[in-house]
Coordinates of C-alpha atoms in Angstrom, one line a residue:
Chain A
M1 CA 42.3 -7.5 71.5
S2 CA 44.7 -5.0 70.0
E3 CA 43.7 -2.0 67.9
L4 CA 45.4 -3.5 64.9
T5 CA 43.4 -6.8 65.1
L6 CA 40.2 -4.8 65.4
L7 CA 41.1 -2.7 62.4
L8 CA 41.8 -5.8 60.3
L9 CA 38.6 -7.4 61.5
R10 CA 36.4 -4.4 60.6
I11 CA 38.0 -4.1 57.2
G12 CA 37.5 -7.8 56.8
F13 CA 33.8 -7.3 57.6
L14 CA 33.4 -4.7 54.9
I15 CA 35.1 -7.0 52.4
L16 CA 32.7 -9.8 53.5
M17 CA 29.7 -7.6 52.9
W18 CA 30.9 -6.7 49.4
A19 CA 31.8 -10.3 48.7
F20 CA 28.1 -11.2 49.4
V21 CA 26.9 -8.4 47.1
F22 CA 29.3 -9.6 44.3
A23 CA 28.4 -13.2 44.8
I24 CA 24.7 -12.3 44.1
V25 CA 25.8 -10.1 41.1
Y26 CA 27.9 -12.9 39.7
A27 CA 25.0 -15.3 39.9
L28 CA 22.8 -12.8 38.2
R29 CA 25.3 -11.5 35.7
S30 CA 23.3 -12.4 32.5
D31 CA 20.2 -10.8 34.1
L32 CA 21.9 -7.6 35.1
F33 CA 24.1 -6.9 32.2
G34 CA 22.5 -8.9 29.4
T35 CA 24.7 -10.9 27.1
K36 CA 26.8 -9.8 24.2
V37 CA 25.0 -10.0 20.9
R38 CA 26.6 -9.9 17.6
R39 CA 24.9 -8.6 14.5
M40 CA 23.8 -11.1 11.9
P41 CA 26.3 -10.9 9.2
S42 CA 24.3 -12.5 6.3
A43 CA 20.9 -12.3 4.8
A44 CA 19.1 -11.5 8.0
A45 CA 21.0 -8.3 8.6
A46 CA 20.2 -7.1 5.1
N47 CA 16.7 -8.1 5.7
A48 CA 16.6 -6.2 9.0
A49 CA 18.1 -3.1 7.4
A50 CA 15.7 -3.3 4.5
A51 CA 12.5 -3.7 6.5
P52 CA 13.0 -1.9 9.9
V53 CA 9.5 -0.3 9.8
S54 CA 6.5 -2.2 10.9
T55 CA 4.0 -3.8 8.7
P56 CA 0.9 -3.8 10.8
R57 CA -1.1 -6.0 8.4
P58 CA -0.8 -9.7 9.0
V59 CA 2.1 -11.3 7.1
S60 CA 1.0 -12.9 3.9
N61 CA 2.0 -16.6 3.8
P62 CA 1.0 -19.7 2.0
V63 CA -0.4 -21.3 5.2
P64 CA -4.0 -20.4 5.8
A65 CA -4.7 -18.5 9.0
P66 CA -6.5 -20.6 11.5
S67 CA -10.2 -20.1 11.5
A68 CA -12.0 -19.3 14.8
G69 CA -13.0 -22.8 15.7
D70 CA -9.6 -24.4 15.3
P71 CA -7.8 -25.7 18.4
P72 CA -4.6 -23.8 19.1
A73 CA -1.1 -25.2 18.4
R74 CA 0.3 -27.3 21.2
R75 CA 3.8 -28.1 20.1
L76 CA 6.8 -26.2 18.9
V77 CA 9.1 -28.0 16.4
I78 CA 12.6 -26.9 15.5
T79 CA 12.9 -27.2 11.8
S80 CA 16.5 -25.9 11.3
G81 CA 19.4 -24.9 13.4
A82 CA 21.6 -26.6 16.0
K83 CA 18.8 -28.7 17.6
E84 CA 16.9 -29.4 14.4
G85 CA 14.2 -32.1 14.8
L86 CA 13.6 -31.4 18.5
E87 CA 10.2 -30.5 19.7
L88 CA 8.6 -29.3 22.9
D89 CA 5.1 -29.0 24.3
L90 CA 4.0 -25.4 24.4
P91 CA 3.1 -24.1 27.9
A92 CA -0.5 -23.1 28.6
D93 CA -0.3 -19.4 28.2
E94 CA 3.2 -18.1 27.3
L95 CA 6.7 -19.0 26.2
T96 CA 9.5 -16.5 26.3
I97 CA 12.5 -16.9 24.0
G98 CA 16.0 -15.5 24.6
R99 CA 19.5 -16.1 25.8
S100 CA 18.7 -15.5 29.5
S101 CA 18.1 -18.6 31.5
D102 CA 14.8 -17.2 32.7
S103 CA 13.4 -17.8 29.2
G104 CA 11.2 -20.7 28.4
L105 CA 13.2 -21.5 25.3
V106 CA 16.8 -20.6 25.7
I107 CA 18.7 -20.1 22.5
R108 CA 22.4 -19.4 23.0
D109 CA 23.9 -18.4 19.7
D110 CA 25.7 -15.2 18.8
Y111 CA 22.6 -13.5 17.4
T112 CA 20.0 -13.9 20.1
S113 CA 19.3 -11.2 22.6
T114 CA 18.8 -11.7 26.4
N115 CA 15.1 -11.3 26.1
H116 CA 14.4 -11.8 22.5
A117 CA 10.8 -12.6 21.8
R118 CA 7.6 -13.8 23.4
L119 CA 4.9 -16.2 22.2
S120 CA 1.6 -15.7 24.0
R121 CA -1.7 -17.4 23.6
Q122 CA -4.8 -15.3 23.1
G123 CA -7.9 -17.5 22.9
D124 CA -7.2 -20.1 20.2
Q125 CA -4.3 -18.2 18.6
W126 CA -0.6 -17.8 19.4
M127 CA 0.7 -14.3 19.1
L128 CA 4.4 -13.5 18.4
E129 CA 6.0 -10.4 19.8
D130 CA 9.6 -9.2 19.4
L131 CA 11.0 -7.8 22.7
D132 CA 13.2 -5.2 21.0
S133 CA 15.9 -7.7 20.0
T134 CA 19.0 -6.6 18.2
N135 CA 18.8 -9.0 15.3
G136 CA 15.0 -9.3 15.1
T137 CA 12.5 -12.1 14.9
F138 CA 11.3 -13.2 11.6
L139 CA 7.9 -14.7 10.7
Q140 CA 7.9 -16.2 7.2
G141 CA 11.0 -14.1 6.4
K142 CA 9.4 -10.8 7.5
R143 CA 10.7 -9.0 10.5
V144 CA 8.2 -8.9 13.4
S145 CA 7.7 -5.4 14.9
S146 CA 4.2 -5.4 16.4
S147 CA 2.4 -8.4 17.9
V148 CA 1.4 -10.8 15.1
V149 CA -0.7 -13.9 14.9
V150 CA 1.3 -17.0 14.2
P151 CA -0.4 -19.4 11.8
L152 CA 0.2 -23.1 12.2
G153 CA 3.3 -24.2 10.3
A154 CA 4.6 -20.7 9.7
A155 CA 8.4 -20.5 10.0
I156 CA 9.7 -18.4 12.9
S157 CA 13.4 -17.5 12.7
I158 CA 15.5 -16.3 15.6
G159 CA 19.2 -16.1 15.0
T160 CA 20.2 -19.4 13.3
T161 CA 17.2 -21.3 14.7
T162 CA 14.0 -21.8 12.8
F163 CA 10.9 -23.4 14.3
E164 CA 7.2 -23.7 13.7
L165 CA 4.1 -24.3 15.7
R166 CA 2.0 -27.4 15.2
R167 CA -1.1 -28.8 16.7
Chain B
M1 CA 21.5 -28.7 30.6
S2 CA 18.4 -30.3 29.0
S3 CA 18.0 -34.0 28.7
T4 CA 16.3 -35.8 26.0
S5 CA 14.3 -39.0 25.9
T6 CA 12.6 -40.9 23.2
S7 CA 8.9 -41.1 22.8
T8 CA 6.5 -42.7 20.4
P9 CA 6.2 -40.8 17.1
A10 CA 2.8 -39.2 16.6
A11 CA 1.0 -40.8 13.7
G12 CA 0.0 -38.9 10.6
S13 CA 2.6 -36.2 10.7
P14 CA 4.4 -35.3 7.5
R15 CA 7.7 -35.1 9.3
A16 CA 7.6 -38.1 11.6
F17 CA 11.4 -38.0 12.2
T18 CA 11.1 -34.7 14.0
E19 CA 8.8 -36.2 16.5
A20 CA 11.2 -39.0 17.4
I21 CA 12.7 -36.9 20.2
T22 CA 10.8 -34.9 22.8
I23 CA 12.0 -32.9 25.7
K24 CA 11.7 -34.0 29.2
L25 CA 11.1 -31.1 31.5
R26 CA 13.8 -30.7 34.1
T27 CA 12.9 -30.1 37.7
P28 CA 16.1 -28.8 39.3
A29 CA 16.9 -28.0 42.9
K30 CA 19.6 -25.8 41.4
L31 CA 17.9 -22.6 42.5
R32 CA 17.4 -23.8 46.0
N33 CA 21.0 -25.0 46.3
L34 CA 22.2 -21.6 45.3
E35 CA 19.8 -20.1 47.9
L36 CA 21.2 -22.4 50.5
V37 CA 24.8 -21.3 49.8
L38 CA 23.8 -17.6 49.9
L39 CA 21.7 -18.1 53.0
V40 CA 24.7 -19.6 54.9
F41 CA 26.7 -16.7 53.7
A42 CA 24.0 -14.3 55.0
I43 CA 23.9 -16.0 58.4
G44 CA 27.7 -15.8 58.5
I45 CA 27.6 -12.0 57.9
T46 CA 25.1 -11.6 60.7
G47 CA 27.2 -13.6 63.1
A48 CA 30.3 -11.7 62.2
A49 CA 28.5 -8.4 62.7
V50 CA 27.3 -9.4 66.2
A51 CA 30.7 -10.7 67.1
L52 CA 32.4 -7.5 66.0
V53 CA 29.9 -5.4 67.9
Q54 CA 30.8 -7.4 71.1
L55 CA 34.5 -7.2 70.4
G56 CA 34.2 -3.4 69.7
A57 CA 31.9 -2.5 72.6
L58 CA 32.6 -5.1 75.3
G59 CA 36.1 -6.3 74.3
E60 CA 35.0 -9.9 74.6
I61 CA 32.6 -12.4 73.0
D62 CA 29.2 -13.0 74.8
T63 CA 28.0 -16.4 73.7
A64 CA 24.4 -16.0 75.1
F65 CA 23.4 -13.4 72.6
I66 CA 25.0 -15.3 69.7
G67 CA 22.8 -18.2 70.8
Y68 CA 19.6 -16.2 70.3
G69 CA 20.9 -15.2 66.8
A70 CA 21.6 -18.9 65.9
G71 CA 17.9 -19.5 66.7
L72 CA 17.0 -17.0 64.1
G73 CA 19.3 -18.7 61.6
V74 CA 17.5 -21.9 62.3
I75 CA 14.1 -20.3 61.5
A76 CA 15.6 -18.9 58.2
M77 CA 16.7 -22.5 57.4
V78 CA 13.2 -23.7 58.1
M79 CA 11.9 -21.1 55.7
H80 CA 14.4 -22.2 53.1
T81 CA 13.3 -25.9 53.6
T82 CA 9.6 -24.8 53.2
L83 CA 10.5 -23.1 49.9
R84 CA 12.0 -26.3 48.7
I85 CA 8.6 -28.0 49.1
V86 CA 6.0 -25.3 48.4
A87 CA 7.9 -23.0 45.9
P88 CA 10.9 -24.9 44.4
D89 CA 11.2 -22.5 41.5
A90 CA 11.1 -19.3 43.6
D91 CA 13.8 -16.6 43.2
P92 CA 16.9 -17.7 45.1
F93 CA 18.2 -14.2 46.0
I94 CA 15.3 -12.7 47.9
L95 CA 15.6 -14.7 51.1
P96 CA 19.4 -14.3 51.5
I97 CA 19.3 -10.5 50.8
V98 CA 16.4 -10.0 53.3
T99 CA 18.1 -12.2 56.0
T100 CA 21.4 -10.2 55.6
L101 CA 19.6 -6.8 56.0
N102 CA 17.6 -8.0 58.9
G103 CA 20.7 -9.5 60.6
I104 CA 22.7 -6.3 60.2
G105 CA 19.8 -4.4 61.6
I106 CA 19.7 -6.6 64.7
A107 CA 23.5 -6.3 65.2
M108 CA 23.2 -2.5 65.1
I109 CA 20.2 -2.4 67.5
Y110 CA 22.1 -4.7 69.8
R111 CA 25.1 -2.4 69.6
L112 CA 22.9 0.6 70.6
D113 CA 21.5 -1.5 73.5
L114 CA 25.0 -2.1 74.7
A115 CA 25.7 1.7 74.6
D116 CA 22.5 2.4 76.6
G117 CA 23.3 -0.5 79.0
V118 CA 19.9 -2.3 78.7
E119 CA 19.5 -6.0 78.7
G120 CA 16.8 -8.7 78.5
W121 CA 13.2 -7.8 77.6
A122 CA 13.9 -4.1 78.1
S123 CA 16.3 -4.1 75.2
E124 CA 15.2 -3.3 71.7
S125 CA 17.5 -6.0 70.3
V126 CA 15.7 -8.9 72.1
R127 CA 12.3 -7.5 71.0
Q128 CA 13.6 -7.1 67.5
M129 CA 14.8 -10.7 67.4
T130 CA 11.4 -11.9 68.7
W131 CA 9.6 -9.8 66.0
T132 CA 12.0 -11.2 63.3
A133 CA 11.1 -14.7 64.4
I134 CA 7.4 -13.8 64.2
A135 CA 7.8 -12.1 60.9
M136 CA 9.6 -15.1 59.4
I137 CA 7.0 -17.5 60.6
V138 CA 4.2 -15.2 59.2
A139 CA 6.1 -15.1 55.9
T140 CA 6.4 -18.9 55.8
V141 CA 2.7 -19.2 56.6
V142 CA 1.9 -16.8 53.7
L143 CA 4.0 -19.0 51.4
V144 CA 2.2 -22.2 52.5
V145 CA -1.3 -20.7 52.4
V146 CA -1.1 -18.5 49.2
R147 CA -0.4 -21.2 46.6
N148 CA -1.6 -19.2 43.7
H149 CA -1.3 -15.4 43.7
R150 CA -4.2 -15.1 41.3
A151 CA -6.5 -15.9 44.2
L152 CA -5.5 -12.6 45.7
A153 CA -7.0 -10.7 42.8
R154 CA -10.4 -12.0 43.9
Y155 CA -10.0 -10.2 47.2
R156 CA -9.1 -6.8 45.7
Y157 CA -12.1 -4.9 47.2
V158 CA -11.5 -6.6 50.6
A159 CA -7.9 -5.4 50.2
M160 CA -9.1 -1.9 49.5
F161 CA -11.4 -1.9 52.5
V162 CA -8.6 -3.3 54.8
G163 CA -6.1 -0.7 53.4
I164 CA -8.4 2.2 54.0
V165 CA -9.3 1.0 57.5
L166 CA -5.7 0.5 58.4
L167 CA -4.8 4.0 57.1
L168 CA -7.6 5.6 59.1
L169 CA -7.0 3.6 62.3
P170 CA -4.4 6.0 63.8
M171 CA -6.9 8.8 63.5
L172 CA -9.4 7.1 65.8
P173 CA -9.4 8.8 69.2
G174 CA -8.4 6.5 72.1
I175 CA -6.1 4.1 70.2
G176 CA -4.3 6.5 67.9
V177 CA -1.1 7.9 69.2
T178 CA 1.0 10.9 68.1
I179 CA 4.7 10.3 68.2
N180 CA 7.1 13.1 67.2
G181 CA 4.2 15.0 65.6
A182 CA 3.1 12.3 63.2
R183 CA -0.1 10.3 64.0
L184 CA 0.9 7.0 62.5
W185 CA 0.8 4.6 65.4
V186 CA -1.9 2.6 67.2
A187 CA -1.5 1.6 70.8
V188 CA -3.6 -1.1 72.5
G189 CA -2.4 -1.7 76.0
P190 CA 1.4 -2.3 75.9
F191 CA 1.5 -3.0 72.2
S192 CA 1.8 -0.4 69.5
F193 CA 2.1 -0.8 65.8
Q194 CA 2.1 1.2 62.6
P195 CA -0.9 0.0 60.6
G196 CA 0.3 2.0 57.6
E197 CA 3.1 -0.6 57.1
V198 CA 0.5 -3.4 56.5
A199 CA -1.7 -1.0 54.5
K200 CA 0.9 -0.8 51.7
I201 CA 0.5 -4.6 50.9
A202 CA -3.3 -4.3 50.9
L203 CA -3.2 -1.3 48.7
A204 CA -0.7 -2.9 46.3
V205 CA -3.1 -5.9 45.9
F206 CA -6.0 -3.5 45.4
F207 CA -4.3 -1.3 42.8
A208 CA -3.1 -4.3 40.9
G209 CA -6.6 -5.9 40.9
Y210 CA -8.3 -2.6 40.0
L211 CA -5.8 -1.6 37.2
V212 CA -6.0 -4.9 35.5
T213 CA -9.7 -4.2 34.8
A214 CA -9.4 -0.5 34.3
R215 CA -6.3 -0.3 32.2
E216 CA -8.1 -0.3 28.9
S217 CA -10.1 2.9 29.6
L218 CA -7.2 4.5 31.4
S219 CA -4.9 4.2 28.5
I220 CA -7.2 5.9 26.0
V221 CA -5.7 9.1 24.9
G222 CA -7.6 12.4 25.1
R223 CA -6.3 15.8 23.9
T224 CA -2.7 16.5 23.2
F225 CA -1.2 19.4 25.1
L226 CA 2.4 20.7 24.5
G227 CA 3.2 17.4 22.8
L228 CA 2.0 15.4 25.8
R229 CA -0.9 13.1 25.2
L230 CA -3.2 13.6 28.2
P231 CA -5.8 11.1 29.4
R232 CA -9.4 11.8 29.0
G233 CA -11.1 14.1 31.6
K234 CA -13.6 11.5 32.6
D235 CA -10.9 9.0 33.5
L236 CA -9.4 11.3 36.1
G237 CA -11.6 10.1 38.9
P238 CA -9.4 7.4 40.4
I239 CA -6.2 9.5 40.4
L240 CA -8.1 12.3 42.1
I241 CA -9.5 10.0 44.7
V242 CA -6.0 8.6 45.5
W243 CA -4.6 12.1 45.5
L244 CA -7.3 13.3 48.0
A245 CA -6.5 10.3 50.2
A246 CA -2.8 11.1 50.1
M247 CA -3.5 14.7 50.9
A248 CA -5.7 13.6 53.8
V249 CA -2.8 11.5 55.2
L250 CA -0.6 14.6 54.9
V251 CA -3.0 16.9 56.7
F252 CA -4.4 14.6 59.4
Q253 CA -1.6 12.1 60.0
R254 CA 1.0 14.8 59.5
D255 CA 3.4 12.6 57.6
L256 CA 4.8 13.6 54.2
G257 CA 6.6 10.3 53.8
T258 CA 3.5 8.0 54.2
S259 CA 1.5 10.3 51.9
L260 CA 4.3 10.2 49.2
L261 CA 4.7 6.4 49.6
Y262 CA 1.1 5.6 48.7
F263 CA 0.7 8.1 46.0
G264 CA 4.0 7.1 44.4
L265 CA 2.9 3.4 44.5
F266 CA -0.3 4.3 42.7
L267 CA 1.5 6.4 40.1
V268 CA 4.0 3.7 39.3
M269 CA 1.4 1.0 39.0
I270 CA -0.9 3.2 36.7
Y271 CA 2.2 3.9 34.6
V272 CA 3.1 0.2 34.3
A273 CA -0.5 -0.7 33.6
T274 CA -1.1 1.9 30.9
G275 CA 2.4 2.8 29.6
R276 CA 1.4 6.5 29.6
L277 CA 4.0 8.9 31.0
S278 CA 1.3 11.6 31.1
W279 CA -0.2 9.9 34.2
V280 CA 3.1 10.2 36.0
L281 CA 3.6 13.8 35.1
L282 CA 0.0 14.7 36.0
G283 CA 0.3 12.9 39.3
L284 CA 3.6 14.4 40.2
G285 CA 2.2 17.9 39.4
L286 CA -0.8 17.3 41.6
F287 CA 1.3 16.0 44.5
V288 CA 4.0 18.7 44.3
G289 CA 1.2 21.3 44.1
G290 CA -0.6 19.9 47.1
A291 CA 2.6 19.6 49.1
L292 CA 3.6 23.2 48.4
I293 CA 0.2 24.5 49.5
A294 CA 0.5 22.3 52.7
A295 CA 4.0 23.7 53.3
Q296 CA 2.6 27.2 53.1
S297 CA -0.5 26.7 55.2
L298 CA 0.3 23.9 57.7
S299 CA 2.9 24.9 60.3
Y300 CA 4.3 21.4 60.9
V301 CA 5.0 20.8 57.2
G302 CA 6.6 24.2 57.1
W303 CA 8.7 23.3 60.0
R304 CA 9.9 20.1 58.4
V305 CA 10.8 22.0 55.2
Q306 CA 12.7 24.6 57.3
G307 CA 14.5 21.9 59.3
W308 CA 15.5 20.4 56.0
L309 CA 16.7 23.5 54.0
G310 CA 18.1 25.4 57.0
A311 CA 19.3 22.5 59.1
F312 CA 22.5 24.1 60.1
D313 CA 21.0 27.4 61.1
P314 CA 21.5 27.6 64.9
T315 CA 18.0 28.8 65.7
V316 CA 16.5 25.9 63.7
Y317 CA 19.0 23.5 65.3
E318 CA 18.2 24.5 68.8
A319 CA 14.4 24.8 68.4
Q320 CA 12.1 22.3 70.0
G321 CA 11.4 19.7 67.2
G322 CA 14.0 21.4 65.1
S323 CA 16.9 19.9 63.1
Y324 CA 18.9 18.6 66.1
Q325 CA 18.3 14.9 65.3
L326 CA 19.0 15.3 61.6
V327 CA 22.2 17.3 62.1
Q328 CA 23.4 14.8 64.8
G329 CA 22.9 12.0 62.2
I330 CA 24.9 13.9 59.6
F331 CA 27.7 14.5 62.1
G332 CA 27.6 10.7 62.8
L333 CA 27.9 10.0 59.1
A334 CA 30.7 12.5 58.8
S335 CA 32.7 10.9 61.7
G336 CA 32.3 7.5 60.0
G337 CA 34.0 8.7 56.9
L338 CA 35.0 6.2 54.2
I339 CA 35.4 2.9 56.2
G340 CA 33.6 3.9 59.4
T341 CA 34.7 3.8 63.0
G342 CA 34.1 0.0 63.2
L343 CA 31.2 -1.8 64.8
G344 CA 30.9 -1.0 68.5
Q345 CA 33.5 1.8 68.3
G346 CA 31.5 4.9 67.3
R347 CA 28.9 6.9 69.2
P348 CA 25.8 6.3 67.2
D349 CA 23.8 6.5 70.5
L350 CA 24.1 10.3 70.5
V351 CA 21.4 10.6 67.8
P352 CA 17.8 10.4 69.0
L353 CA 15.9 7.4 67.7
A354 CA 19.2 5.9 66.5
E355 CA 17.8 2.4 66.4
S356 CA 14.7 3.1 64.3
D357 CA 14.4 6.2 62.1
F358 CA 18.1 6.9 62.1
I359 CA 19.5 3.4 61.9
I360 CA 21.0 4.3 58.5
A361 CA 23.0 7.1 60.2
S362 CA 24.2 4.7 62.9
L363 CA 25.3 2.1 60.3
G364 CA 26.9 4.9 58.2
E365 CA 28.9 6.0 61.3
E366 CA 30.2 2.5 62.2
L367 CA 30.5 0.9 58.7
G368 CA 31.3 4.1 56.7
L369 CA 30.4 4.9 53.2
V370 CA 31.8 1.6 52.0
G371 CA 29.4 -0.4 54.3
L372 CA 26.5 1.9 53.6
F373 CA 26.8 1.4 49.9
A374 CA 26.9 -2.4 50.4
I375 CA 23.6 -2.1 52.2
L376 CA 22.2 0.1 49.4
A377 CA 23.5 -2.4 46.8
L378 CA 21.5 -5.1 48.6
Y379 CA 18.3 -3.0 48.4
I380 CA 19.0 -2.3 44.7
L381 CA 19.4 -6.1 44.1
F382 CA 16.1 -6.8 46.0
A383 CA 14.2 -4.2 44.0
A384 CA 15.8 -5.4 40.7
R385 CA 14.6 -8.9 41.5
G386 CA 11.1 -7.7 42.2
F387 CA 11.0 -5.8 38.8
R388 CA 12.4 -8.8 37.1
I389 CA 9.7 -11.0 38.6
G390 CA 7.1 -8.4 37.4
F391 CA 8.7 -8.4 33.9
N392 CA 8.6 -12.1 33.6
G393 CA 5.1 -12.4 34.8
T394 CA 2.6 -14.5 32.9
D395 CA -0.6 -12.7 34.0
D396 CA -1.3 -9.0 34.3
F397 CA -2.3 -9.1 37.9
G398 CA 1.0 -10.8 38.9
R399 CA 3.1 -8.4 36.8
L400 CA 1.5 -5.4 38.4
L401 CA 1.7 -6.8 41.9
G402 CA 5.3 -7.8 41.6
V403 CA 6.3 -4.3 40.3
G404 CA 4.1 -2.6 42.9
L405 CA 5.5 -4.5 45.9
A406 CA 9.1 -4.1 44.7
F407 CA 8.6 -0.4 44.0
V408 CA 6.9 0.4 47.3
L409 CA 9.9 -1.0 49.2
A410 CA 12.4 0.8 47.0
L411 CA 10.5 4.1 47.4
Q412 CA 10.4 3.6 51.2
V413 CA 14.1 3.2 51.2
F414 CA 14.5 6.3 49.2
I415 CA 12.2 8.4 51.4
V416 CA 13.9 7.2 54.7
I417 CA 17.5 7.4 53.5
G418 CA 16.8 10.6 51.5
G419 CA 15.4 12.1 54.7
V420 CA 18.4 11.1 56.9
T421 CA 20.9 12.3 54.3
R422 CA 19.0 15.6 53.8
V423 CA 18.0 15.0 50.1
I424 CA 14.3 15.4 50.9
P425 CA 12.5 16.6 54.1
L426 CA 12.7 14.1 57.0
T427 CA 9.7 11.8 57.5
G428 CA 8.7 9.1 60.0
L429 CA 8.9 6.0 57.9
T430 CA 11.1 3.0 58.9
T431 CA 14.0 1.6 56.9
P432 CA 12.7 -1.8 55.6
F433 CA 14.2 -4.8 57.4
L434 CA 16.9 -2.7 59.3
A435 CA 15.0 -0.5 61.7
A436 CA 13.6 -1.6 65.0
G437 CA 9.8 -2.1 64.8
G438 CA 7.6 -5.1 64.7
S439 CA 4.8 -4.0 62.2
S440 CA 7.4 -2.9 59.7
L441 CA 9.3 -6.2 59.9
V442 CA 6.2 -8.3 59.5
A443 CA 4.9 -6.3 56.6
N444 CA 8.2 -6.3 54.7
W445 CA 8.7 -10.1 55.3
V446 CA 5.2 -10.6 53.9
I447 CA 6.2 -8.6 50.8
A448 CA 9.3 -10.8 50.5
A449 CA 7.1 -13.9 50.8
L450 CA 4.6 -12.6 48.1
L451 CA 7.5 -11.9 45.7
L452 CA 8.8 -15.4 46.3
R453 CA 5.4 -16.8 45.6
L454 CA 5.1 -14.7 42.4
S455 CA 8.5 -15.8 41.2
D456 CA 7.6 -19.4 41.7
T457 CA 4.4 -19.3 39.7
I458 CA 6.1 -17.0 37.2
R459 CA 9.6 -18.1 36.7
H460 CA 10.0 -20.0 33.5
Q461 CA 12.3 -22.9 33.7
P462 CA 13.9 -23.3 30.3
R463 CA 12.0 -26.0 28.5
L464 CA 14.7 -26.3 25.9
I465 CA 18.2 -24.9 25.6
I466 CA 19.8 -24.6 22.2
E467 CA 23.5 -24.0 22.3
E468 CA 25.1 -23.2 19.0
D469 CA 28.1 -25.5 19.5
A470 CA 26.0 -28.3 20.9

């Protein structure tokens, strides 16, 4: 075994190690670096700029808030956007929404952040929480800042997709 | 990605057409296939490392040793197959990363055995391979037995008891052994192990279970001081108890690293549970204060600090228990340079304990800065996966446990490599997965298995994917 072969082999080994690291990083790329998010050009951006501060009181809406005894929502129905008309069963306790493929509901448009929002069930109610997204999450047209109760049938907008919760 | 199927429309809905299509949940083996590809890559790296060691040190390939290594590859494959059955949605990166680190460790220990001229059961490498096999089997058993991590929360006080007993065990006369000044080992007959390694899992389980119930009161804010919102005085009990325990480890077991490891674990978990930075600052203040007093009053702590700050001072270098080992390690790293001397071609055996505490210096000498950074990148990816698993958790206990386990491993890497590279005083902890030592291997493989289990229960498969151009 000549010196040169050994030198080439050991440089090859270092390259092999880094190839392994980069193979993992490549498979993880959206997790590690997030995905590029564009700003909403239209109404939502104006909306976001107009109401960046939180409104802690529950959002006023025409739909009555569920009373204590009501069973919780079990379905999520897309009411507008690319997959309008689709519905899915809500999981038992939590649904994350975002562009990352780790999310429960993956929305890949130009306006959705990697980890955009989270729906979580507390007792008989579903709570909506924005995970510091770039373009915001809107409940009945109002930007969500703190965790809010989602009434049945209230429109939730993320990017160009709007959906609501149903029983 | 998602597939649709028709189902019967629900009656009585105002928008019946929207219910004409529902989503069929997909159950992909995609993650496991990715894991298989990476695992084959990992086993390939290990094989290449062992072959290079033999070419560099012996000048020829010895197939017998490679045969043993192939046996370990088979066990890794068995673990992968088990994951397909008991945890199909588990994280696909943890097993390949851990296998690679463990394999590189075995190759380096084997290389040091070749330099020392030991073979068979006398050699560290054969024992390390046996321990790896045991650790992988234990990890597989953990995956099969622990089907729901929430069950662990029920045993939080058992975990506390086990953790404390394991920490105290080396102090018992008769079975406790003092090695290099630190009293961290227990020896029964020919077997010795470091119970502190297993204690870190028990304590992570206990802290997670305890903080889930206590987080409400611990996050209440008391007085504000210098713009920092301090916790209430009456909530200080737990942190003081953990601090006292950490100080007891420092004083009686004589090891700064172990003490820092457990206290750091508690601080990070209390921070994640409450979201209050004041806990971290308070805890760091307490720990630094305690460590400074210890450095002043306890001679061995003072020695460690002197060996760290004045490592190149000839009197410290030549003193018994001085900085000889540390400085030899740094010389080794220096002679490795950027791309290293090549596996099997350096002299890492000149450093005392090159196969355990100083394995990072040995690897740095033969693989160079480039190779060392690849190893660090693997640790970073492992910790990042753990934090990710914690972030995506569906229940508070799982979130805290995921973050705690990932952090304790990352902190241990920092303490060991920081000690070897003279960033912090040198301590007697082992480099996870790389260093020779059975208890460390078993404990860290169990951590990997718990993270895999958490990621399986936690990970959300997308229920629906909306593509804009769909």
